[in-house]
Amino acid sequence: GPGHRLREVFAEGGGIPGLLAVHQDASGSARALALSYAKGIGCTRAGVIETSFGEETETDLFGEQAVLCGGVSALVKAGFETLVEAGYQPEIAYFECLHELKLIVDLMYRGGLNFMRYSVSDTAEYGDYTGGPKVVTKETYATLRKMLAEIRNGDFARQWIDENEKGRPWFNQARGRERDHLIERVGAELRSMMSFVNPVVAPDQSAGKATVEINEEQKAIAGV
């Protein structure tokens, strides 16, 4: 999970599940060392699953791009824009497409898709079954498989390395564009009136989160 959230959960006495993989073990104690790090940051409080370096890397990148970050962000914006273009208030569109997402995700987090569907109305559940396949089509599955292939064959790594070596021109442009999206402006105003959500503001990232230096060893790992 995000580093700052990992720290928050640790300070609260909990932990975030962790994944453990040993890629090289010259000392013979790599697994024990990795477990000690997992324990040190609180992951063993929630559970640690053994995996491989390749499996964790590929599934992590795919999850980020297709679902957790790229997929969710794009779907939220698309729903918001569709409602606003149809003449609905941006504030209402924000609540329906972004704010209420947490309520649904929390249900899924605790009890899976079945518990979420049990918890919502029958009308919402029916809309789930009928609407979902219209959003995620056979073409979507083909795109997902293509995204995974680009991760596995190194295309994504090469693109990201190239973007960094050029000074991140496209990345910084995309970051600025997304930061100025209407959903962000409307959301910031609404959240400022909802103290119960403990609203936060992302730091200015115009200069980038951090300077990324990619050395030859990292390129070799990425297969480029």
PDB file of N, CA and C in Angstrom, residues 73-170:
ATOM      1  N   SER A  73      -9.776   5.386 -11.829  1.00  0.00           N
ATOM      2  CA  SER A  73      -9.732   6.823 -12.117  1.00  0.00           C
ATOM      3  C   SER A  73     -10.457   7.147 -13.416  1.00  0.00           C
ATOM      4  N   ALA A  74     -10.184   6.358 -14.456  1.00  0.00           N
ATOM      5  CA  ALA A  74     -10.808   6.606 -15.751  1.00  0.00           C
ATOM      6  C   ALA A  74     -12.318   6.402 -15.692  1.00  0.00           C
ATOM      7  N   LEU A  75     -12.770   5.372 -14.977  1.00  0.00           N
ATOM      8  CA  LEU A  75     -14.201   5.098 -14.882  1.00  0.00           C
ATOM      9  C   LEU A  75     -14.916   6.181 -14.079  1.00  0.00           C
ATOM     10  N   VAL A  76     -14.307   6.622 -12.984  1.00  0.00           N
ATOM     11  CA  VAL A  76     -14.896   7.688 -12.171  1.00  0.00           C
ATOM     12  C   VAL A  76     -15.044   8.961 -13.002  1.00  0.00           C
ATOM     13  N   LYS A  77     -13.994   9.330 -13.723  1.00  0.00           N
ATOM     14  CA  LYS A  77     -14.046  10.540 -14.547  1.00  0.00           C
ATOM     15  C   LYS A  77     -15.058  10.404 -15.675  1.00  0.00           C
ATOM     16  N   ALA A  78     -15.104   9.234 -16.303  1.00  0.00           N
ATOM     17  CA  ALA A  78     -16.037   9.031 -17.408  1.00  0.00           C
ATOM     18  C   ALA A  78     -17.483   9.151 -16.933  1.00  0.00           C
ATOM     19  N   GLY A  79     -17.784   8.557 -15.781  1.00  0.00           N
ATOM     20  CA  GLY A  79     -19.128   8.672 -15.234  1.00  0.00           C
ATOM     21  C   GLY A  79     -19.467  10.103 -14.873  1.00  0.00           C
ATOM     22  N   PHE A  80     -18.525  10.788 -14.227  1.00  0.00           N
ATOM     23  CA  PHE A  80     -18.710  12.186 -13.841  1.00  0.00           C
ATOM     24  C   PHE A  80     -18.954  13.050 -15.069  1.00  0.00           C
ATOM     25  N   GLU A  81     -18.117  12.898 -16.090  1.00  0.00           N
ATOM     26  CA  GLU A  81     -18.236  13.718 -17.294  1.00  0.00           C
ATOM     27  C   GLU A  81     -19.542  13.441 -18.030  1.00  0.00           C
ATOM     28  N   THR A  82     -19.976  12.192 -18.045  1.00  0.00           N
ATOM     29  CA  THR A  82     -21.226  11.838 -18.715  1.00  0.00           C
ATOM     30  C   THR A  82     -22.412  12.548 -18.068  1.00  0.00           C
ATOM     31  N   LEU A  83     -22.444  12.554 -16.736  1.00  0.00           N
ATOM     32  CA  LEU A  83     -23.544  13.217 -16.024  1.00  0.00           C
ATOM     33  C   LEU A  83     -23.504  14.728 -16.213  1.00  0.00           C
ATOM     34  N   VAL A  84     -22.320  15.317 -16.125  1.00  0.00           N
ATOM     35  CA  VAL A  84     -22.196  16.772 -16.278  1.00  0.00           C
ATOM     36  C   VAL A  84     -22.582  17.195 -17.693  1.00  0.00           C
ATOM     37  N   GLU A  85     -22.126  16.454 -18.693  1.00  0.00           N
ATOM     38  CA  GLU A  85     -22.462  16.772 -20.082  1.00  0.00           C
ATOM     39  C   GLU A  85     -23.960  16.663 -20.334  1.00  0.00           C
ATOM     40  N   ALA A  86     -24.632  15.807 -19.547  1.00  0.00           N
ATOM     41  CA  ALA A  86     -26.080  15.631 -19.699  1.00  0.00           C
ATOM     42  C   ALA A  86     -26.867  16.696 -18.947  1.00  0.00           C
ATOM     43  N   GLY A  87     -26.175  17.608 -18.266  1.00  0.00           N
ATOM     44  CA  GLY A  87     -26.842  18.722 -17.602  1.00  0.00           C
ATOM     45  C   GLY A  87     -27.027  18.593 -16.107  1.00  0.00           C
ATOM     46  N   TYR A  88     -26.501  17.541 -15.512  1.00  0.00           N
ATOM     47  CA  TYR A  88     -26.626  17.379 -14.060  1.00  0.00           C
ATOM     48  C   TYR A  88     -25.574  18.219 -13.342  1.00  0.00           C
ATOM     49  N   GLN A  89     -25.894  18.594 -12.103  1.00  0.00           N
ATOM     50  CA  GLN A  89     -24.970  19.413 -11.326  1.00  0.00           C
ATOM     51  C   GLN A  89     -23.659  18.659 -11.083  1.00  0.00           C
ATOM     52  N   PRO A  90     -22.518  19.330 -11.257  1.00  0.00           N
ATOM     53  CA  PRO A  90     -21.234  18.677 -11.001  1.00  0.00           C
ATOM     54  C   PRO A  90     -21.132  18.129  -9.579  1.00  0.00           C
ATOM     55  N   GLU A  91     -21.757  18.833  -8.637  1.00  0.00           N
ATOM     56  CA  GLU A  91     -21.699  18.378  -7.244  1.00  0.00           C
ATOM     57  C   GLU A  91     -22.409  17.033  -7.067  1.00  0.00           C
ATOM     58  N   ILE A  92     -23.556  16.894  -7.723  1.00  0.00           N
ATOM     59  CA  ILE A  92     -24.295  15.635  -7.644  1.00  0.00           C
ATOM     60  C   ILE A  92     -23.518  14.527  -8.352  1.00  0.00           C
ATOM     61  N   ALA A  93     -22.940  14.856  -9.497  1.00  0.00           N
ATOM     62  CA  ALA A  93     -22.144  13.877 -10.239  1.00  0.00           C
ATOM     63  C   ALA A  93     -20.952  13.413  -9.411  1.00  0.00           C
ATOM     64  N   TYR A  94     -20.348  14.331  -8.670  1.00  0.00           N
ATOM     65  CA  TYR A  94     -19.209  13.985  -7.823  1.00  0.00           C
ATOM     66  C   TYR A  94     -19.627  12.982  -6.752  1.00  0.00           C
ATOM     67  N   PHE A  95     -20.743  13.265  -6.089  1.00  0.00           N
ATOM     68  CA  PHE A  95     -21.205  12.361  -5.034  1.00  0.00           C
ATOM     69  C   PHE A  95     -21.518  10.970  -5.588  1.00  0.00           C
ATOM     70  N   GLU A  96     -22.184  10.921  -6.738  1.00  0.00           N
ATOM     71  CA  GLU A  96     -22.609   9.633  -7.287  1.00  0.00           C
ATOM     72  C   GLU A  96     -21.449   8.802  -7.827  1.00  0.00           C
ATOM     73  N   CYS A  97     -20.449   9.461  -8.401  1.00  0.00           N
ATOM     74  CA  CYS A  97     -19.391   8.721  -9.101  1.00  0.00           C
ATOM     75  C   CYS A  97     -18.076   8.615  -8.347  1.00  0.00           C
ATOM     76  N   LEU A  98     -17.839   9.479  -7.360  1.00  0.00           N
ATOM     77  CA  LEU A  98     -16.583   9.406  -6.613  1.00  0.00           C
ATOM     78  C   LEU A  98     -16.808   9.223  -5.116  1.00  0.00           C
ATOM     79  N   HIS A  99     -17.568  10.110  -4.504  1.00  0.00           N
ATOM     80  CA  HIS A  99     -17.723  10.073  -3.047  1.00  0.00           C
ATOM     81  C   HIS A  99     -18.291   8.741  -2.566  1.00  0.00           C
ATOM     82  N   GLU A 100     -19.328   8.251  -3.229  1.00  0.00           N
ATOM     83  CA  GLU A 100     -19.979   7.022  -2.777  1.00  0.00           C
ATOM     84  C   GLU A 100     -19.163   5.765  -3.083  1.00  0.00           C
ATOM     85  N   LEU A 101     -18.113   5.918  -3.870  1.00  0.00           N
ATOM     86  CA  LEU A 101     -17.275   4.764  -4.197  1.00  0.00           C
ATOM     87  C   LEU A 101     -16.695   4.124  -2.942  1.00  0.00           C
ATOM     88  N   LYS A 102     -16.309   4.949  -1.977  1.00  0.00           N
ATOM     89  CA  LYS A 102     -15.735   4.416  -0.735  1.00  0.00           C
ATOM     90  C   LYS A 102     -16.727   3.521  -0.003  1.00  0.00           C
ATOM     91  N   LEU A 103     -17.992   3.895   0.000  1.00  0.00           N
ATOM     92  CA  LEU A 103     -19.002   3.089   0.685  1.00  0.00           C
ATOM     93  C   LEU A 103     -19.072   1.688   0.087  1.00  0.00           C
ATOM     94  N   ILE A 104     -19.014   1.621  -1.236  1.00  0.00           N
ATOM     95  CA  ILE A 104     -19.084   0.333  -1.921  1.00  0.00           C
ATOM     96  C   ILE A 104     -17.805  -0.466  -1.722  1.00  0.00           C
ATOM     97  N   VAL A 105     -16.658   0.201  -1.855  1.00  0.00           N
ATOM     98  CA  VAL A 105     -15.376  -0.487  -1.697  1.00  0.00           C
ATOM     99  C   VAL A 105     -15.222  -1.032  -0.281  1.00  0.00           C
ATOM    100  N   ASP A 106     -15.678  -0.285   0.711  1.00  0.00           N
ATOM    101  CA  ASP A 106     -15.595  -0.764   2.095  1.00  0.00           C
ATOM    102  C   ASP A 106     -16.378  -2.061   2.279  1.00  0.00           C
ATOM    103  N   LEU A 107     -17.536  -2.161   1.631  1.00  0.00           N
ATOM    104  CA  LEU A 107     -18.329  -3.392   1.709  1.00  0.00           C
ATOM    105  C   LEU A 107     -17.599  -4.552   1.036  1.00  0.00           C
ATOM    106  N   MET A 108     -17.014  -4.282  -0.117  1.00  0.00           N
ATOM    107  CA  MET A 108     -16.248  -5.308  -0.828  1.00  0.00           C
ATOM    108  C   MET A 108     -15.030  -5.726  -0.023  1.00  0.00           C
ATOM    109  N   TYR A 109     -14.386  -4.755   0.606  1.00  0.00           N
ATOM    110  CA  TYR A 109     -13.177  -4.998   1.401  1.00  0.00           C
ATOM    111  C   TYR A 109     -13.470  -5.948   2.558  1.00  0.00           C
ATOM    112  N   ARG A 110     -14.640  -5.786   3.165  1.00  0.00           N
ATOM    113  CA  ARG A 110     -14.991  -6.591   4.336  1.00  0.00           C
ATOM    114  C   ARG A 110     -15.580  -7.942   3.972  1.00  0.00           C
ATOM    115  N   GLY A 111     -16.365  -8.010   2.892  1.00  0.00           N
ATOM    116  CA  GLY A 111     -17.073  -9.258   2.614  1.00  0.00           C
ATOM    117  C   GLY A 111     -17.129  -9.689   1.166  1.00  0.00           C
ATOM    118  N   GLY A 112     -16.305  -9.080   0.324  1.00  0.00           N
ATOM    119  CA  GLY A 112     -16.292  -9.479  -1.077  1.00  0.00           C
ATOM    120  C   GLY A 112     -17.456  -8.913  -1.869  1.00  0.00           C
ATOM    121  N   LEU A 113     -17.540  -9.305  -3.121  1.00  0.00           N
ATOM    122  CA  LEU A 113     -18.599  -8.804  -3.992  1.00  0.00           C
ATOM    123  C   LEU A 113     -19.976  -9.250  -3.511  1.00  0.00           C
ATOM    124  N   ASN A 114     -20.082 -10.471  -2.991  1.00  0.00           N
ATOM    125  CA  ASN A 114     -21.382 -10.966  -2.531  1.00  0.00           C
ATOM    126  C   ASN A 114     -21.936 -10.136  -1.383  1.00  0.00           C
ATOM    127  N   PHE A 115     -21.063  -9.747  -0.434  1.00  0.00           N
ATOM    128  CA  PHE A 115     -21.542  -8.943   0.693  1.00  0.00           C
ATOM    129  C   PHE A 115     -21.948  -7.556   0.224  1.00  0.00           C
ATOM    130  N   MET A 116     -21.208  -7.013  -0.740  1.00  0.00           N
ATOM    131  CA  MET A 116     -21.580  -5.714  -1.291  1.00  0.00           C
ATOM    132  C   MET A 116     -22.963  -5.791  -1.916  1.00  0.00           C
ATOM    133  N   ARG A 117     -23.193  -6.840  -2.698  1.00  0.00           N
ATOM    134  CA  ARG A 117     -24.484  -6.984  -3.368  1.00  0.00           C
ATOM    135  C   ARG A 117     -25.606  -7.267  -2.376  1.00  0.00           C
ATOM    136  N   TYR A 118     -25.295  -7.961  -1.299  1.00  0.00           N
ATOM    137  CA  TYR A 118     -26.278  -8.190  -0.239  1.00  0.00           C
ATOM    138  C   TYR A 118     -26.662  -6.870   0.425  1.00  0.00           C
ATOM    139  N   SER A 119     -25.698  -5.965   0.542  1.00  0.00           N
ATOM    140  CA  SER A 119     -25.893  -4.730   1.304  1.00  0.00           C
ATOM    141  C   SER A 119     -26.640  -3.655   0.529  1.00  0.00           C
ATOM    142  N   VAL A 120     -26.499  -3.647  -0.804  1.00  0.00           N
ATOM    143  CA  VAL A 120     -27.168  -2.613  -1.590  1.00  0.00           C
ATOM    144  C   VAL A 120     -28.601  -3.052  -1.890  1.00  0.00           C
ATOM    145  N   SER A 121     -29.368  -2.157  -2.502  1.00  0.00           N
ATOM    146  CA  SER A 121     -30.753  -2.485  -2.839  1.00  0.00           C
ATOM    147  C   SER A 121     -30.800  -3.493  -3.984  1.00  0.00           C
ATOM    148  N   ASP A 122     -31.949  -4.151  -4.132  1.00  0.00           N
ATOM    149  CA  ASP A 122     -32.114  -5.088  -5.241  1.00  0.00           C
ATOM    150  C   ASP A 122     -32.012  -4.365  -6.581  1.00  0.00           C
ATOM    151  N   THR A 123     -32.466  -3.116  -6.603  1.00  0.00           N
ATOM    152  CA  THR A 123     -32.362  -2.331  -7.835  1.00  0.00           C
ATOM    153  C   THR A 123     -30.905  -2.106  -8.205  1.00  0.00           C
ATOM    154  N   ALA A 124     -30.096  -1.767  -7.191  1.00  0.00           N
ATOM    155  CA  ALA A 124     -28.668  -1.564  -7.435  1.00  0.00           C
ATOM    156  C   ALA A 124     -28.000  -2.868  -7.858  1.00  0.00           C
ATOM    157  N   GLU A 125     -28.405  -3.975  -7.233  1.00  0.00           N
ATOM    158  CA  GLU A 125     -27.819  -5.271  -7.584  1.00  0.00           C
ATOM    159  C   GLU A 125     -28.180  -5.660  -9.015  1.00  0.00           C
ATOM    160  N   TYR A 126     -29.426  -5.421  -9.390  1.00  0.00           N
ATOM    161  CA  TYR A 126     -29.852  -5.714 -10.765  1.00  0.00           C
ATOM    162  C   TYR A 126     -29.054  -4.869 -11.751  1.00  0.00           C
ATOM    163  N   GLY A 127     -28.867  -3.596 -11.405  1.00  0.00           N
ATOM    164  CA  GLY A 127     -28.075  -2.714 -12.260  1.00  0.00           C
ATOM    165  C   GLY A 127     -26.630  -3.153 -12.358  1.00  0.00           C
ATOM    166  N   ASP A 128     -26.130  -3.756 -11.292  1.00  0.00           N
ATOM    167  CA  ASP A 128     -24.777  -4.320 -11.293  1.00  0.00           C
ATOM    168  C   ASP A 128     -24.668  -5.394 -12.376  1.00  0.00           C
ATOM    169  N   TYR A 129     -25.608  -6.333 -12.358  1.00  0.00           N
ATOM    170  CA  TYR A 129     -25.554  -7.456 -13.290  1.00  0.00           C
ATOM    171  C   TYR A 129     -25.790  -7.032 -14.743  1.00  0.00           C
ATOM    172  N   THR A 130     -26.649  -6.039 -14.946  1.00  0.00           N
ATOM    173  CA  THR A 130     -26.974  -5.623 -16.315  1.00  0.00           C
ATOM    174  C   THR A 130     -26.020  -4.559 -16.846  1.00  0.00           C
ATOM    175  N   GLY A 131     -25.572  -3.666 -15.969  1.00  0.00           N
ATOM    176  CA  GLY A 131     -24.724  -2.563 -16.422  1.00  0.00           C
ATOM    177  C   GLY A 131     -23.255  -2.911 -16.546  1.00  0.00           C
ATOM    178  N   GLY A 132     -22.776  -3.750 -15.621  1.00  0.00           N
ATOM    179  CA  GLY A 132     -21.356  -4.090 -15.624  1.00  0.00           C
ATOM    180  C   GLY A 132     -20.846  -4.622 -16.953  1.00  0.00           C
ATOM    181  N   PRO A 133     -21.530  -5.620 -17.546  1.00  0.00           N
ATOM    182  CA  PRO A 133     -21.062  -6.171 -18.820  1.00  0.00           C
ATOM    183  C   PRO A 133     -21.096  -5.163 -19.969  1.00  0.00           C
ATOM    184  N   LYS A 134     -21.894  -4.103 -19.830  1.00  0.00           N
ATOM    185  CA  LYS A 134     -21.915  -3.075 -20.871  1.00  0.00           C
ATOM    186  C   LYS A 134     -20.690  -2.164 -20.770  1.00  0.00           C
ATOM    187  N   VAL A 135     -20.167  -2.043 -19.556  1.00  0.00           N
ATOM    188  CA  VAL A 135     -18.976  -1.216 -19.342  1.00  0.00           C
ATOM    189  C   VAL A 135     -17.712  -2.017 -19.634  1.00  0.00           C
ATOM    190  N   VAL A 136     -17.644  -3.213 -19.089  1.00  0.00           N
ATOM    191  CA  VAL A 136     -16.494  -4.096 -19.314  1.00  0.00           C
ATOM    192  C   VAL A 136     -16.912  -5.148 -20.337  1.00  0.00           C
ATOM    193  N   THR A 137     -16.534  -4.923 -21.579  1.00  0.00           N
ATOM    194  CA  THR A 137     -16.943  -5.770 -22.698  1.00  0.00           C
ATOM    195  C   THR A 137     -15.830  -6.747 -23.090  1.00  0.00           C
ATOM    196  N   LYS A 138     -16.098  -7.545 -24.116  1.00  0.00           N
ATOM    197  CA  LYS A 138     -15.070  -8.450 -24.634  1.00  0.00           C
ATOM    198  C   LYS A 138     -13.854  -7.654 -25.106  1.00  0.00           C
ATOM    199  N   GLU A 139     -14.123  -6.473 -25.665  1.00  0.00           N
ATOM    200  CA  GLU A 139     -13.019  -5.620 -26.113  1.00  0.00           C
ATOM    201  C   GLU A 139     -12.181  -5.155 -24.927  1.00  0.00           C
ATOM    202  N   THR A 140     -12.843  -4.923 -23.786  1.00  0.00           N
ATOM    203  CA  THR A 140     -12.111  -4.522 -22.582  1.00  0.00           C
ATOM    204  C   THR A 140     -11.175  -5.635 -22.140  1.00  0.00           C
ATOM    205  N   TYR A 141     -11.665  -6.863 -22.179  1.00  0.00           N
ATOM    206  CA  TYR A 141     -10.821  -8.003 -21.804  1.00  0.00           C
ATOM    207  C   TYR A 141      -9.603  -8.102 -22.719  1.00  0.00           C
ATOM    208  N   ALA A 142      -9.814  -7.849 -24.006  1.00  0.00           N
ATOM    209  CA  ALA A 142      -8.700  -7.894 -24.955  1.00  0.00           C
ATOM    210  C   ALA A 142      -7.668  -6.824 -24.617  1.00  0.00           C
ATOM    211  N   THR A 143      -8.150  -5.650 -24.231  1.00  0.00           N
ATOM    212  CA  THR A 143      -7.244  -4.571 -23.840  1.00  0.00           C
ATOM    213  C   THR A 143      -6.484  -4.930 -22.574  1.00  0.00           C
ATOM    214  N   LEU A 144      -7.166  -5.537 -21.617  1.00  0.00           N
ATOM    215  CA  LEU A 144      -6.508  -5.950 -20.374  1.00  0.00           C
ATOM    216  C   LEU A 144      -5.401  -6.965 -20.653  1.00  0.00           C
ATOM    217  N   ARG A 145      -5.685  -7.916 -21.523  1.00  0.00           N
ATOM    218  CA  ARG A 145      -4.660  -8.906 -21.867  1.00  0.00           C
ATOM    219  C   ARG A 145      -3.470  -8.246 -22.559  1.00  0.00           C
ATOM    220  N   LYS A 146      -3.738  -7.244 -23.382  1.00  0.00           N
ATOM    221  CA  LYS A 146      -2.663  -6.519 -24.062  1.00  0.00           C
ATOM    222  C   LYS A 146      -1.819  -5.742 -23.052  1.00  0.00           C
ATOM    223  N   MET A 147      -2.472  -5.115 -22.079  1.00  0.00           N
ATOM    224  CA  MET A 147      -1.748  -4.382 -21.038  1.00  0.00           C
ATOM    225  C   MET A 147      -0.839  -5.315 -20.248  1.00  0.00           C
ATOM    226  N   LEU A 148      -1.364  -6.490 -19.904  1.00  0.00           N
ATOM    227  CA  LEU A 148      -0.556  -7.455 -19.163  1.00  0.00           C
ATOM    228  C   LEU A 148       0.635  -7.921 -19.994  1.00  0.00           C
ATOM    229  N   ALA A 149       0.404  -8.138 -21.282  1.00  0.00           N
ATOM    230  CA  ALA A 149       1.496  -8.575 -22.156  1.00  0.00           C
ATOM    231  C   ALA A 149       2.592  -7.520 -22.224  1.00  0.00           C
ATOM    232  N   GLU A 150       2.212  -6.242 -22.257  1.00  0.00           N
ATOM    233  CA  GLU A 150       3.201  -5.160 -22.322  1.00  0.00           C
ATOM    234  C   GLU A 150       4.006  -5.059 -21.033  1.00  0.00           C
ATOM    235  N   ILE A 151       3.402  -5.457 -19.939  1.00  0.00           N
ATOM    236  CA  ILE A 151       4.130  -5.496 -18.665  1.00  0.00           C
ATOM    237  C   ILE A 151       5.108  -6.665 -18.673  1.00  0.00           C
ATOM    238  N   ARG A 152       4.645  -7.814 -19.102  1.00  0.00           N
ATOM    239  CA  ARG A 152       5.456  -9.031 -19.044  1.00  0.00           C
ATOM    240  C   ARG A 152       6.615  -9.022 -20.041  1.00  0.00           C
ATOM    241  N   ASN A 153       6.410  -8.399 -21.201  1.00  0.00           N
ATOM    242  CA  ASN A 153       7.492  -8.411 -22.194  1.00  0.00           C
ATOM    243  C   ASN A 153       8.456  -7.231 -22.057  1.00  0.00           C
ATOM    244  N   GLY A 154       8.221  -6.364 -21.062  1.00  0.00           N
ATOM    245  CA  GLY A 154       9.142  -5.270 -20.802  1.00  0.00           C
ATOM    246  C   GLY A 154       8.814  -3.968 -21.502  1.00  0.00           C
ATOM    247  N   ASP A 155       7.759  -3.946 -22.340  1.00  0.00           N
ATOM    248  CA  ASP A 155       7.412  -2.713 -23.054  1.00  0.00           C
ATOM    249  C   ASP A 155       7.109  -1.566 -22.094  1.00  0.00           C
ATOM    250  N   PHE A 156       6.321  -1.851 -21.051  1.00  0.00           N
ATOM    251  CA  PHE A 156       5.981  -0.784 -20.104  1.00  0.00           C
ATOM    252  C   PHE A 156       7.229  -0.254 -19.409  1.00  0.00           C
ATOM    253  N   ALA A 157       8.108  -1.147 -18.984  1.00  0.00           N
ATOM    254  CA  ALA A 157       9.340  -0.718 -18.312  1.00  0.00           C
ATOM    255  C   ALA A 157      10.181   0.152 -19.233  1.00  0.00           C
ATOM    256  N   ARG A 158      10.290  -0.241 -20.498  1.00  0.00           N
ATOM    257  CA  ARG A 158      11.075   0.550 -21.446  1.00  0.00           C
ATOM    258  C   ARG A 158      10.464   1.922 -21.666  1.00  0.00           C
ATOM    259  N   GLN A 159       9.127   1.980 -21.748  1.00  0.00           N
ATOM    260  CA  GLN A 159       8.446   3.265 -21.934  1.00  0.00           C
ATOM    261  C   GLN A 159       8.670   4.188 -20.736  1.00  0.00           C
ATOM    262  N   TRP A 160       8.582   3.634 -19.531  1.00  0.00           N
ATOM    263  CA  TRP A 160       8.730   4.435 -18.314  1.00  0.00           C
ATOM    264  C   TRP A 160      10.168   4.919 -18.145  1.00  0.00           C
ATOM    265  N   ILE A 161      11.119   4.058 -18.455  1.00  0.00           N
ATOM    266  CA  ILE A 161      12.526   4.450 -18.385  1.00  0.00           C
ATOM    267  C   ILE A 161      12.813   5.552 -19.401  1.00  0.00           C
ATOM    268  N   ASP A 162      12.298   5.393 -20.611  1.00  0.00           N
ATOM    269  CA  ASP A 162      12.496   6.404 -21.656  1.00  0.00           C
ATOM    270  C   ASP A 162      11.879   7.732 -21.246  1.00  0.00           C
ATOM    271  N   GLU A 163      10.691   7.692 -20.648  1.00  0.00           N
ATOM    272  CA  GLU A 163      10.020   8.918 -20.195  1.00  0.00           C
ATOM    273  C   GLU A 163      10.853   9.633 -19.143  1.00  0.00           C
ATOM    274  N   ASN A 164      11.435   8.890 -18.218  1.00  0.00           N
ATOM    275  CA  ASN A 164      12.278   9.491 -17.186  1.00  0.00           C
ATOM    276  C   ASN A 164      13.557  10.079 -17.770  1.00  0.00           C
ATOM    277  N   GLU A 165      14.156   9.382 -18.718  1.00  0.00           N
ATOM    278  CA  GLU A 165      15.396   9.871 -19.310  1.00  0.00           C
ATOM    279  C   GLU A 165      15.180  11.147 -20.117  1.00  0.00           C
ATOM    280  N   LYS A 166      13.952  11.364 -20.585  1.00  0.00           N
ATOM    281  CA  LYS A 166      13.618  12.577 -21.335  1.00  0.00           C
ATOM    282  C   LYS A 166      13.192  13.726 -20.428  1.00  0.00           C
ATOM    283  N   GLY A 167      13.135  13.467 -19.108  1.00  0.00           N
ATOM    284  CA  GLY A 167      12.717  14.504 -18.173  1.00  0.00           C
ATOM    285  C   GLY A 167      11.241  14.513 -17.862  1.00  0.00           C
ATOM    286  N   ARG A 168      10.532  13.456 -18.202  1.00  0.00           N
ATOM    287  CA  ARG A 168       9.107  13.282 -17.904  1.00  0.00           C
ATOM    288  C   ARG A 168       8.191  14.332 -18.547  1.00  0.00           C
ATOM    289  N   PRO A 169       8.361  14.707 -19.795  1.00  0.00           N
ATOM    290  CA  PRO A 169       7.494  15.736 -20.388  1.00  0.00           C
ATOM    291  C   PRO A 169       6.029  15.322 -20.465  1.00  0.00           C
ATOM    292  N   TRP A 170       5.764  14.103 -20.959  1.00  0.00           N
ATOM    293  CA  TRP A 170       4.374  13.654 -21.079  1.00  0.00           C
ATOM    294  C   TRP A 170       3.765  13.433 -19.703  1.00  0.00           C
TER     295      TRP A 170
END
